[in-house]
PDB file of C-alpha atoms in Angstrom:
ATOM      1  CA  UNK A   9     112.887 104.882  82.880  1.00 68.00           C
ATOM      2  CA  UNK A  10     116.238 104.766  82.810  1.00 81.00           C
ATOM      3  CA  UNK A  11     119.733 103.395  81.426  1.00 94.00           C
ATOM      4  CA  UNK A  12     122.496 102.348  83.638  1.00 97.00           C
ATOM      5  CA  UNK A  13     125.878 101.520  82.024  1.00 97.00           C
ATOM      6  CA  UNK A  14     128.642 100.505  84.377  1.00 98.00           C
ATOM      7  CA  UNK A  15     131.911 100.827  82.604  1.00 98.00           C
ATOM      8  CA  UNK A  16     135.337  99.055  83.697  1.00 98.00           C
ATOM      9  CA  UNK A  17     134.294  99.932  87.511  1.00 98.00           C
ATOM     10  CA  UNK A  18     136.975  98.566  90.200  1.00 97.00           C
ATOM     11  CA  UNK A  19     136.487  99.234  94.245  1.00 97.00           C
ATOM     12  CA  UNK A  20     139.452  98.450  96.441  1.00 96.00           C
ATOM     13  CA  UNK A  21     139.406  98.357  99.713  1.00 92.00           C
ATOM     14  CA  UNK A  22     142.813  98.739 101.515  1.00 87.00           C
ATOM     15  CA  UNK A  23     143.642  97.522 105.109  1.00 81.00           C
ATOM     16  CA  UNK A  24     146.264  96.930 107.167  1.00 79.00           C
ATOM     17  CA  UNK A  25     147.492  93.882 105.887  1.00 78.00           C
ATOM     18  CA  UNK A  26     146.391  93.918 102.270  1.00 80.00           C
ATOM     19  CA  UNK A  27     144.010  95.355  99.544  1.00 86.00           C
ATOM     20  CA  UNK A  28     141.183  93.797  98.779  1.00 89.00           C
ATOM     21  CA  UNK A  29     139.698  93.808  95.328  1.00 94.00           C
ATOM     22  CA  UNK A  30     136.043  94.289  96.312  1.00 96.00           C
ATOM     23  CA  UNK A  31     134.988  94.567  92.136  1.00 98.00           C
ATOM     24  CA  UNK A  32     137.144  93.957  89.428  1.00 97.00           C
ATOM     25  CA  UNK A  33     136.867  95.858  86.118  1.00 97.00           C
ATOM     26  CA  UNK A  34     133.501  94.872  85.904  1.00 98.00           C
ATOM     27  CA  UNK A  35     131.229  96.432  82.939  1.00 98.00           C
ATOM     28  CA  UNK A  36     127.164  96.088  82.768  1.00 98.00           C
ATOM     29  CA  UNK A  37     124.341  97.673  81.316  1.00 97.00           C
ATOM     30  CA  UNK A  38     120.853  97.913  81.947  1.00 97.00           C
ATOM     31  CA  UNK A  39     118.470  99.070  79.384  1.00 96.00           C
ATOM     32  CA  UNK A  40     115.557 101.022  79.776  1.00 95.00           C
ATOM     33  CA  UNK A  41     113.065  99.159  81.168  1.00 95.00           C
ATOM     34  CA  UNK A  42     114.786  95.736  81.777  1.00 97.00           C
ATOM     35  CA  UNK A  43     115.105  93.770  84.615  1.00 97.00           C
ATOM     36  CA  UNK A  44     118.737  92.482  85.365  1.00 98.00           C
ATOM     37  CA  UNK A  45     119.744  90.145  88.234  1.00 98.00           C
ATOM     38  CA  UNK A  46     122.801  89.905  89.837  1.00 98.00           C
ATOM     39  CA  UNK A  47     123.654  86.295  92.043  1.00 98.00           C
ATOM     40  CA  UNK A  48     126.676  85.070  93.242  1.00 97.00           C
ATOM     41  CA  UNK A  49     128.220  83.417  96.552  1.00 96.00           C
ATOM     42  CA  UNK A  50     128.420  86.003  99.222  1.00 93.00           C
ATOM     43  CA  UNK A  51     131.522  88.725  99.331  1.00 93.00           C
ATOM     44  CA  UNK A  52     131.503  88.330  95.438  1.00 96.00           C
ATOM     45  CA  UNK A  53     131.128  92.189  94.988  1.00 97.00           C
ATOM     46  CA  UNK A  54     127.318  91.974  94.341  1.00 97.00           C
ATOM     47  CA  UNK A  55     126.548  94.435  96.826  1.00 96.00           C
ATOM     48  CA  UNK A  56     129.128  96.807  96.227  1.00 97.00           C
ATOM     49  CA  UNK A  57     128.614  96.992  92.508  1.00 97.00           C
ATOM     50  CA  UNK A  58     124.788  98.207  93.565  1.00 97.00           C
ATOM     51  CA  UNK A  59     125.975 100.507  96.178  1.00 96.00           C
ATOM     52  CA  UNK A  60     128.768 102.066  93.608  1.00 96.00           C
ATOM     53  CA  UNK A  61     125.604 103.379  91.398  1.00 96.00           C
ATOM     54  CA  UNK A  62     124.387 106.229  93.755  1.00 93.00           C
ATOM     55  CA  UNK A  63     128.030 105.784  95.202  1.00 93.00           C
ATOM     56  CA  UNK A  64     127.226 104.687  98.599  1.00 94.00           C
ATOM     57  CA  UNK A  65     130.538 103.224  98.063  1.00 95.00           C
ATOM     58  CA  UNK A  66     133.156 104.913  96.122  1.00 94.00           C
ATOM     59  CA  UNK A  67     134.403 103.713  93.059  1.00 95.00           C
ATOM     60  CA  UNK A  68     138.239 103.339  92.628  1.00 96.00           C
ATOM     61  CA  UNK A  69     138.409 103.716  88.852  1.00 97.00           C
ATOM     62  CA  UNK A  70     136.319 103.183  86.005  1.00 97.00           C
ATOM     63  CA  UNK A  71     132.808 105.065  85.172  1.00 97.00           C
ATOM     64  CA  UNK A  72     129.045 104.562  85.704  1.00 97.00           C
ATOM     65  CA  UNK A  73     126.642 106.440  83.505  1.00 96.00           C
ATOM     66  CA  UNK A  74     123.455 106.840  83.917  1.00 95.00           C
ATOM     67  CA  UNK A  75     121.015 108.328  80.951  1.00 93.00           C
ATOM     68  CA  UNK A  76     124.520 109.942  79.769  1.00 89.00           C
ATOM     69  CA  UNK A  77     125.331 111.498  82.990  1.00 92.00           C
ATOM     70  CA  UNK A  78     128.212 110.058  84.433  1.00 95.00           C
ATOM     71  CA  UNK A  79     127.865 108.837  87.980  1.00 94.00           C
ATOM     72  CA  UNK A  80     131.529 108.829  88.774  1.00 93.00           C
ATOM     73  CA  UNK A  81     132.041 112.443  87.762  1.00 92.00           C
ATOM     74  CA  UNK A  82     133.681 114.993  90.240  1.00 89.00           C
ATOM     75  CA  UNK A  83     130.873 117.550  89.324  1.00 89.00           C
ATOM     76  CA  UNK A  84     127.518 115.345  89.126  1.00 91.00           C
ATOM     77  CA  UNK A  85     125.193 116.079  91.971  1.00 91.00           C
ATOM     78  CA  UNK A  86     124.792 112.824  93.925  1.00 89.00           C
ATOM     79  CA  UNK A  87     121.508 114.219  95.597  1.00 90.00           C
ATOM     80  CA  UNK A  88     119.700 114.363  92.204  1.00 89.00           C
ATOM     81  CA  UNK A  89     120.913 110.720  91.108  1.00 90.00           C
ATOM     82  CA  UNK A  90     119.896 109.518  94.540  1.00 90.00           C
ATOM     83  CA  UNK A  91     115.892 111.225  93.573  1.00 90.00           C
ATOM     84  CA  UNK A  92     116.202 109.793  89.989  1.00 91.00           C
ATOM     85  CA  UNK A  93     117.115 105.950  90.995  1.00 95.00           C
ATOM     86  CA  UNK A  94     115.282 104.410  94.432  1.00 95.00           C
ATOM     87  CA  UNK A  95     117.126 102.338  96.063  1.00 96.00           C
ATOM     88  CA  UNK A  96     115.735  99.396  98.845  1.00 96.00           C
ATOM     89  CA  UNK A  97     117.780  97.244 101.279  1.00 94.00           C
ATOM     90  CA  UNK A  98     118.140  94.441 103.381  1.00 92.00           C
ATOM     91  CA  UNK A  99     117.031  96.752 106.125  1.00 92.00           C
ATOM     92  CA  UNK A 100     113.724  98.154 106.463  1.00 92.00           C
ATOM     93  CA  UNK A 101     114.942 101.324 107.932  1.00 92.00           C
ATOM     94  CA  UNK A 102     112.264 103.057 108.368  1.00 97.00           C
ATOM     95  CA  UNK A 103     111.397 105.805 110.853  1.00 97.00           C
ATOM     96  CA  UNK A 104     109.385 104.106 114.207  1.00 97.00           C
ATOM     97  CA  UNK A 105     108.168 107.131 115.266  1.00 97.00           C
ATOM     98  CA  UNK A 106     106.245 108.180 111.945  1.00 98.00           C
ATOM     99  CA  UNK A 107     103.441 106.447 110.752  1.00 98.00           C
ATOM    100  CA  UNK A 108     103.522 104.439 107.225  1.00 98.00           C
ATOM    101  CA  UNK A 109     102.126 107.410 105.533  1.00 98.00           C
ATOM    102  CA  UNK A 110     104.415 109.979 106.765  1.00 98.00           C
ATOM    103  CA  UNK A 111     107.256 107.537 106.280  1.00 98.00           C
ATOM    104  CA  UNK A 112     106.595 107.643 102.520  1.00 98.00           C
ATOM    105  CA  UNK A 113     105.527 111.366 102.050  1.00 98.00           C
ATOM    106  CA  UNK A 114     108.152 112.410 104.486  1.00 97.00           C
ATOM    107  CA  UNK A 115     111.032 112.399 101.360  1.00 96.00           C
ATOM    108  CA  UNK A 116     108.899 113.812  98.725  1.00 97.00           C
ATOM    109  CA  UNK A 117     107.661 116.949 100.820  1.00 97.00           C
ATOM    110  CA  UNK A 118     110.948 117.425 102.356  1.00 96.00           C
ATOM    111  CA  UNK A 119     113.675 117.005  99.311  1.00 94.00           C
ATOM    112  CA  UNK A 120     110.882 117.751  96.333  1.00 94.00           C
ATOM    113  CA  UNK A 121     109.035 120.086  97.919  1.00 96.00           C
ATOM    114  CA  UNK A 122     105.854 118.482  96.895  1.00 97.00           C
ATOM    115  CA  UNK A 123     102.567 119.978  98.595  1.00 98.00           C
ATOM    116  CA  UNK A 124     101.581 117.640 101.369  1.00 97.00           C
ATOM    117  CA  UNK A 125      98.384 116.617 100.053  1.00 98.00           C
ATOM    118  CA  UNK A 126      99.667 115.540  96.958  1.00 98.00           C
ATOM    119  CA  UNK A 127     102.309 113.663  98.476  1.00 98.00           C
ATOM    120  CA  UNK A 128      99.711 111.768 100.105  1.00 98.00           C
ATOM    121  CA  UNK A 129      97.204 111.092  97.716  1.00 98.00           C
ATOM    122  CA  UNK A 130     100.593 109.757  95.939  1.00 98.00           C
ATOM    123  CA  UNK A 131     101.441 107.520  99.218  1.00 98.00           C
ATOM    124  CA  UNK A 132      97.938 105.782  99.651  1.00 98.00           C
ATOM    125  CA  UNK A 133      98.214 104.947  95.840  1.00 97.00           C
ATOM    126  CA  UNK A 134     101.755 103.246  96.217  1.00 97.00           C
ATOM    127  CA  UNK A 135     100.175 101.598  99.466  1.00 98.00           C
ATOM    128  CA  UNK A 136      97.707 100.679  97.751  1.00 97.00           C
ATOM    129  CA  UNK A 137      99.815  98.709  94.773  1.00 96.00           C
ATOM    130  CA  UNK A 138     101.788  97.046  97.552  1.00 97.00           C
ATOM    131  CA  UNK A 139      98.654  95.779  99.494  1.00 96.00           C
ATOM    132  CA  UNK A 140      98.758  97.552 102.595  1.00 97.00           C
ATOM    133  CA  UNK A 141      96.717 101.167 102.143  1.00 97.00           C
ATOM    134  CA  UNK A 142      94.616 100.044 105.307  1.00 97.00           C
ATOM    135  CA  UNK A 143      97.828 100.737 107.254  1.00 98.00           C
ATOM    136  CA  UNK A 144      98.282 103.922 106.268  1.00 98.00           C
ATOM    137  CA  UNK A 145      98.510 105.059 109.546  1.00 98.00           C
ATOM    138  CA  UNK A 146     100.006 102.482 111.446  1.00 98.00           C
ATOM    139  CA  UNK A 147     103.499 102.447 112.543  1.00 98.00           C
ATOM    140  CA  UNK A 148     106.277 100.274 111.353  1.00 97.00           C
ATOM    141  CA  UNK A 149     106.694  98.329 114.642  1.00 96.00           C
ATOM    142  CA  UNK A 150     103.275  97.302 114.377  1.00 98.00           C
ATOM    143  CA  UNK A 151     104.109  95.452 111.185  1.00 97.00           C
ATOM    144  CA  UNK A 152     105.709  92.210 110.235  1.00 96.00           C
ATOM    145  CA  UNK A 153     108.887  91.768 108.154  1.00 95.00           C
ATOM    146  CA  UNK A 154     107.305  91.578 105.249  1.00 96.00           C
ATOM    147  CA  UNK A 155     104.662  94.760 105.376  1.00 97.00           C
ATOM    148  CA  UNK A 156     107.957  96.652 106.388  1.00 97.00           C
ATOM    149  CA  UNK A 157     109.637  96.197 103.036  1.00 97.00           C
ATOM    150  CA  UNK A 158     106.744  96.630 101.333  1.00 97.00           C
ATOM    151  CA  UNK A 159     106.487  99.881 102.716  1.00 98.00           C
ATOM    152  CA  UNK A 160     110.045 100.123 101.985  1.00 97.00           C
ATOM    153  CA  UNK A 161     109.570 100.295  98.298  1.00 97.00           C
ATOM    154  CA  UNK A 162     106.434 102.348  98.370  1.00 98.00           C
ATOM    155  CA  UNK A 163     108.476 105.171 100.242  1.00 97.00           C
ATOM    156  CA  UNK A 164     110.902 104.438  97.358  1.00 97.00           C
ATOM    157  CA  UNK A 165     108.416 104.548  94.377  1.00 97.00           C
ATOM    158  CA  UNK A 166     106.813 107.768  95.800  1.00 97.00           C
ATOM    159  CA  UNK A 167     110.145 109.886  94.783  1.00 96.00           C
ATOM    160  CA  UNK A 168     108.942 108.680  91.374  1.00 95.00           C
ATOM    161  CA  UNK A 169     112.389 107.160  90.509  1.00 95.00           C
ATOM    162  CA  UNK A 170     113.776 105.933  86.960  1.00 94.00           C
ATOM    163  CA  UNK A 171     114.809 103.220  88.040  1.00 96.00           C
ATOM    164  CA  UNK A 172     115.349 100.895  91.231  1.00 97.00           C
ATOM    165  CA  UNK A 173     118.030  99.029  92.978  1.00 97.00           C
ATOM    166  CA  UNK A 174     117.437  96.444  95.288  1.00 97.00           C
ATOM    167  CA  UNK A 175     120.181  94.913  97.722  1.00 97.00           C
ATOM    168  CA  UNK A 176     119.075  91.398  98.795  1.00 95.00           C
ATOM    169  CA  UNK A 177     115.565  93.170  99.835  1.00 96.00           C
ATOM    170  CA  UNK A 178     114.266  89.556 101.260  1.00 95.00           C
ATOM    171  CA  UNK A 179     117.152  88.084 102.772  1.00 93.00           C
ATOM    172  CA  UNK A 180     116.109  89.321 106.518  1.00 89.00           C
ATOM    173  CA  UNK A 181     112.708  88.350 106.179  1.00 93.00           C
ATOM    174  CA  UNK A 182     111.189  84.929 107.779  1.00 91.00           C
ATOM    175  CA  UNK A 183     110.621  82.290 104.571  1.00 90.00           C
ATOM    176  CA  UNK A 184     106.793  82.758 104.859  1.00 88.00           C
ATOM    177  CA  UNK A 185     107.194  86.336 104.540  1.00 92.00           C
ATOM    178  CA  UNK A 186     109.043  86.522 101.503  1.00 95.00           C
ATOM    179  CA  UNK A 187     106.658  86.357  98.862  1.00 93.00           C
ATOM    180  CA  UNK A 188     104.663  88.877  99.733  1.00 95.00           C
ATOM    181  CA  UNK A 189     107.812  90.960  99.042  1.00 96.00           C
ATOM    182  CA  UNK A 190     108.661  88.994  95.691  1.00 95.00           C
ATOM    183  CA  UNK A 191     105.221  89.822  94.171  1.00 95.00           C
ATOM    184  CA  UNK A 192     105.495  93.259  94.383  1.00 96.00           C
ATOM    185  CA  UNK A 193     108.751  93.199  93.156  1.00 96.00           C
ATOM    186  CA  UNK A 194     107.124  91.411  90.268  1.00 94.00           C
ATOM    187  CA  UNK A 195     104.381  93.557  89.508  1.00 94.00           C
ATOM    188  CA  UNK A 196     107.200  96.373  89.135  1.00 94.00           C
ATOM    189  CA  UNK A 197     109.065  94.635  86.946  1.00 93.00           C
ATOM    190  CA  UNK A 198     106.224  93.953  84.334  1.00 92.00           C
ATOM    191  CA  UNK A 199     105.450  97.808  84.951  1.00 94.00           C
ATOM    192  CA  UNK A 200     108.685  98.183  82.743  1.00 93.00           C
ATOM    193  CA  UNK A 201     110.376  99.942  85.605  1.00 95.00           C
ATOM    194  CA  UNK A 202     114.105  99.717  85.164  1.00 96.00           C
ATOM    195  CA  UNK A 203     115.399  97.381  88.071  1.00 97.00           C
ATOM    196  CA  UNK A 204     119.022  96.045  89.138  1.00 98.00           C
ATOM    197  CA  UNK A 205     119.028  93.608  91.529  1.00 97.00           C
ATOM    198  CA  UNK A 206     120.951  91.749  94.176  1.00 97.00           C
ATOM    199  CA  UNK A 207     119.141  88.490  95.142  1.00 95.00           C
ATOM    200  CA  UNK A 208     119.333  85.037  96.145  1.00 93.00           C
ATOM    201  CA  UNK A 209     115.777  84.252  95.039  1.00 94.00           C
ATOM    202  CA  UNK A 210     116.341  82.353  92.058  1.00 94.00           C
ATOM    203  CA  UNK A 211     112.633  81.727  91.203  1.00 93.00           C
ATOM    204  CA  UNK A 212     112.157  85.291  90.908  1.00 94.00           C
ATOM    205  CA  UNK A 213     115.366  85.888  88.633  1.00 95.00           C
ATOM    206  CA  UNK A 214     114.051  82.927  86.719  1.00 94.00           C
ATOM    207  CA  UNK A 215     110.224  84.921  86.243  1.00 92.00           C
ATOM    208  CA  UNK A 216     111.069  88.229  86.067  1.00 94.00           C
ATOM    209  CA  UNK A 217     114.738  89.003  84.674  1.00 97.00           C
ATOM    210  CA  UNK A 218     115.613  89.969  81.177  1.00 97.00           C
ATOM    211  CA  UNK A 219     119.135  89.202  82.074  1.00 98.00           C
ATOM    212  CA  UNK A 220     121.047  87.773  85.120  1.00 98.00           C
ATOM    213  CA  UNK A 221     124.545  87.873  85.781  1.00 98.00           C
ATOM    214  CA  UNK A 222     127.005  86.154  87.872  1.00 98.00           C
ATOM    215  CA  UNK A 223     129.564  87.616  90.192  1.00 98.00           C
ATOM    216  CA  UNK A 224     132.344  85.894  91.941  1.00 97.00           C
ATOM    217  CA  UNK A 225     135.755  87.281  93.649  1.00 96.00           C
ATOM    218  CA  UNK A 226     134.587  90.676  92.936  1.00 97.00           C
ATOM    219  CA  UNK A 227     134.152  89.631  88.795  1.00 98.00           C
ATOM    220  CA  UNK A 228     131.358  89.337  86.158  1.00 98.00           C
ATOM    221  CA  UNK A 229     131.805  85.654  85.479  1.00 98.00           C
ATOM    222  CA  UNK A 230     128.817  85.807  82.843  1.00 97.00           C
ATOM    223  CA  UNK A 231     125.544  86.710  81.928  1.00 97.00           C
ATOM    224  CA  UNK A 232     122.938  85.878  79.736  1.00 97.00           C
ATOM    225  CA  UNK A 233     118.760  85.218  79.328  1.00 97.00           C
ATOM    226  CA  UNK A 234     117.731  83.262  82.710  1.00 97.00           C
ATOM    227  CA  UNK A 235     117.055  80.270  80.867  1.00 95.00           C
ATOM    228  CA  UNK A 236     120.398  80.304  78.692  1.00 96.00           C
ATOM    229  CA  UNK A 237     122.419  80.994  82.182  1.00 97.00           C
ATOM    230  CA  UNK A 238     120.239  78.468  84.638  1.00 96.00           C
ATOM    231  CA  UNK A 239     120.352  75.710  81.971  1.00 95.00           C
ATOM    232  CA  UNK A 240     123.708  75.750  80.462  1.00 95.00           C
ATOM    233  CA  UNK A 241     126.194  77.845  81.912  1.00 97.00           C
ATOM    234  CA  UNK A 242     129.259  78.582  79.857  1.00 96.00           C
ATOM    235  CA  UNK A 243     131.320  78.827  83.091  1.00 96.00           C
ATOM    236  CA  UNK A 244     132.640  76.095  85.166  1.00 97.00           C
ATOM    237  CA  UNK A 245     132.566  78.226  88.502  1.00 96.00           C
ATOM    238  CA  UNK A 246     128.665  79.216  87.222  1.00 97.00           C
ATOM    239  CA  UNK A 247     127.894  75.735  87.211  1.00 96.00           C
ATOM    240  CA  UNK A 248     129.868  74.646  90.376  1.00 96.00           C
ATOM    241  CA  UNK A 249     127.673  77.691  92.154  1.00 96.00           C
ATOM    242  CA  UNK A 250     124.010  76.777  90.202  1.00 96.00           C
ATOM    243  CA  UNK A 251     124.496  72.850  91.118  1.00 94.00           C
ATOM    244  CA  UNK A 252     124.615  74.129  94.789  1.00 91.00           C
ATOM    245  CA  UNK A 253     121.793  76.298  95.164  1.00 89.00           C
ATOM    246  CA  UNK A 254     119.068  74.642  92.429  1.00 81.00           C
TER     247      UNK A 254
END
């Protein structure tokens, strides 16, 4: 497991006509082992908060650490903070002309050098946990929405990550698929894997987070225990946001 602390972090985006204040000294930390939620209207800065931890986006200023070992730093090796924390996202992305198996193995043999058969003894246990080891060999067009994902996060588990990020992981999935999705997501979490996510599932922030927090205009508004922050929000613009949604 691991502990993510996100430290005054700002992302600017500059354009032609203006910049744009994607996250604004925003500051967060996951503990070992806990379960945080982000929510928010969309182009709050959810998204690039998440992305800013194995900097698929770039920071502007401020730092992220995680287990002491600052993110943000011109010297940190990106590749090994990218093995350490699994990340899945809206997308599937998976590779259509490998089967599920290899699609999960493919990382571990290839960037961890693991021997092939242990990578796949590995891979039929993680398909296993996520329901689908009798498609093992199938290949991902030959699976729904749903299966994808959950493949998704297999191929993510089997780099044996501290922790996981999740980037609204359900939000291109058809309604009936997307508990399928949630539950595994929920057996993770009581696993006491360390997991930051981006969501608009608010039953599942309500079961499984220790903490959620709310972003809008690119800021932390607030955060709290689900049922504290669902039942009486502090802010005004929480409230405005949670009597829109609930």
């Amino acid at each position: 497991m691991a502990k993510i602390v996100i430290k005054d972090l700002c992302k600017q985006y500059v354009t032609n006509k203006a910049n744009i204040e994607a996250v604004r000294h925003a500051s967060l930390t996951v503990d070992d082992g806990e379960v945080v939620v982000i929510i928010g209207p969309s182009g709050s800065g959810k998204s690039t908060l998440l992305r800013s931890i194995n900097k698929l986006e770039i920071p502007t200023s401020g730092h992220i650490y995680i287990d002491d070992v600052d993110v943000t730093a011109s010297g940190t090796d990106i590749r090994k903070i990218r093995e350490e924390v699994g990340m899945v996202f809206q997308s599937f992305n998976l590779f259509p002309h490998l089967t599920v198996l290899d699609n999960i193995t493919l990382s571990p043999i290839k960037v961890k050098k693991v021997p092939k058969a242990e990578a796949e003894s590995l891979g039929l246990e993680l398909l296993q946990r996520v329901g689908l080891k009798d498609k093992a060999q199938a290949y991902p067009l030959e699976l729904s929405g749903g299966q994808q994902q959950r493949v998704a996060i297999a191929r993510a588990l089997a780099m044996q990550p501290k922790a996981m990020l999740f980037d609204e992981p359900t939000s291109a999935l058809d309604p009936e698929m997307i508990k399928e999705v949630l539950d595994v997501m929920l057996d993770l979490a009581k696993s006491g894997m360390t997991m930051l996510l981006v969501t608009h599932e608010m039953g599942f922030a309500r079961a499984a987070a220790d903490k959620v927090v709310f972003m809008d205009h690119g800021e932390i508004i607030e955060s709290g225990k689900p049922e504290d922050l669902f039942t009486h929000p502090q802010s005004e613009r929480t409230k405005s946001f949670l009597d829109h949604i609930l």
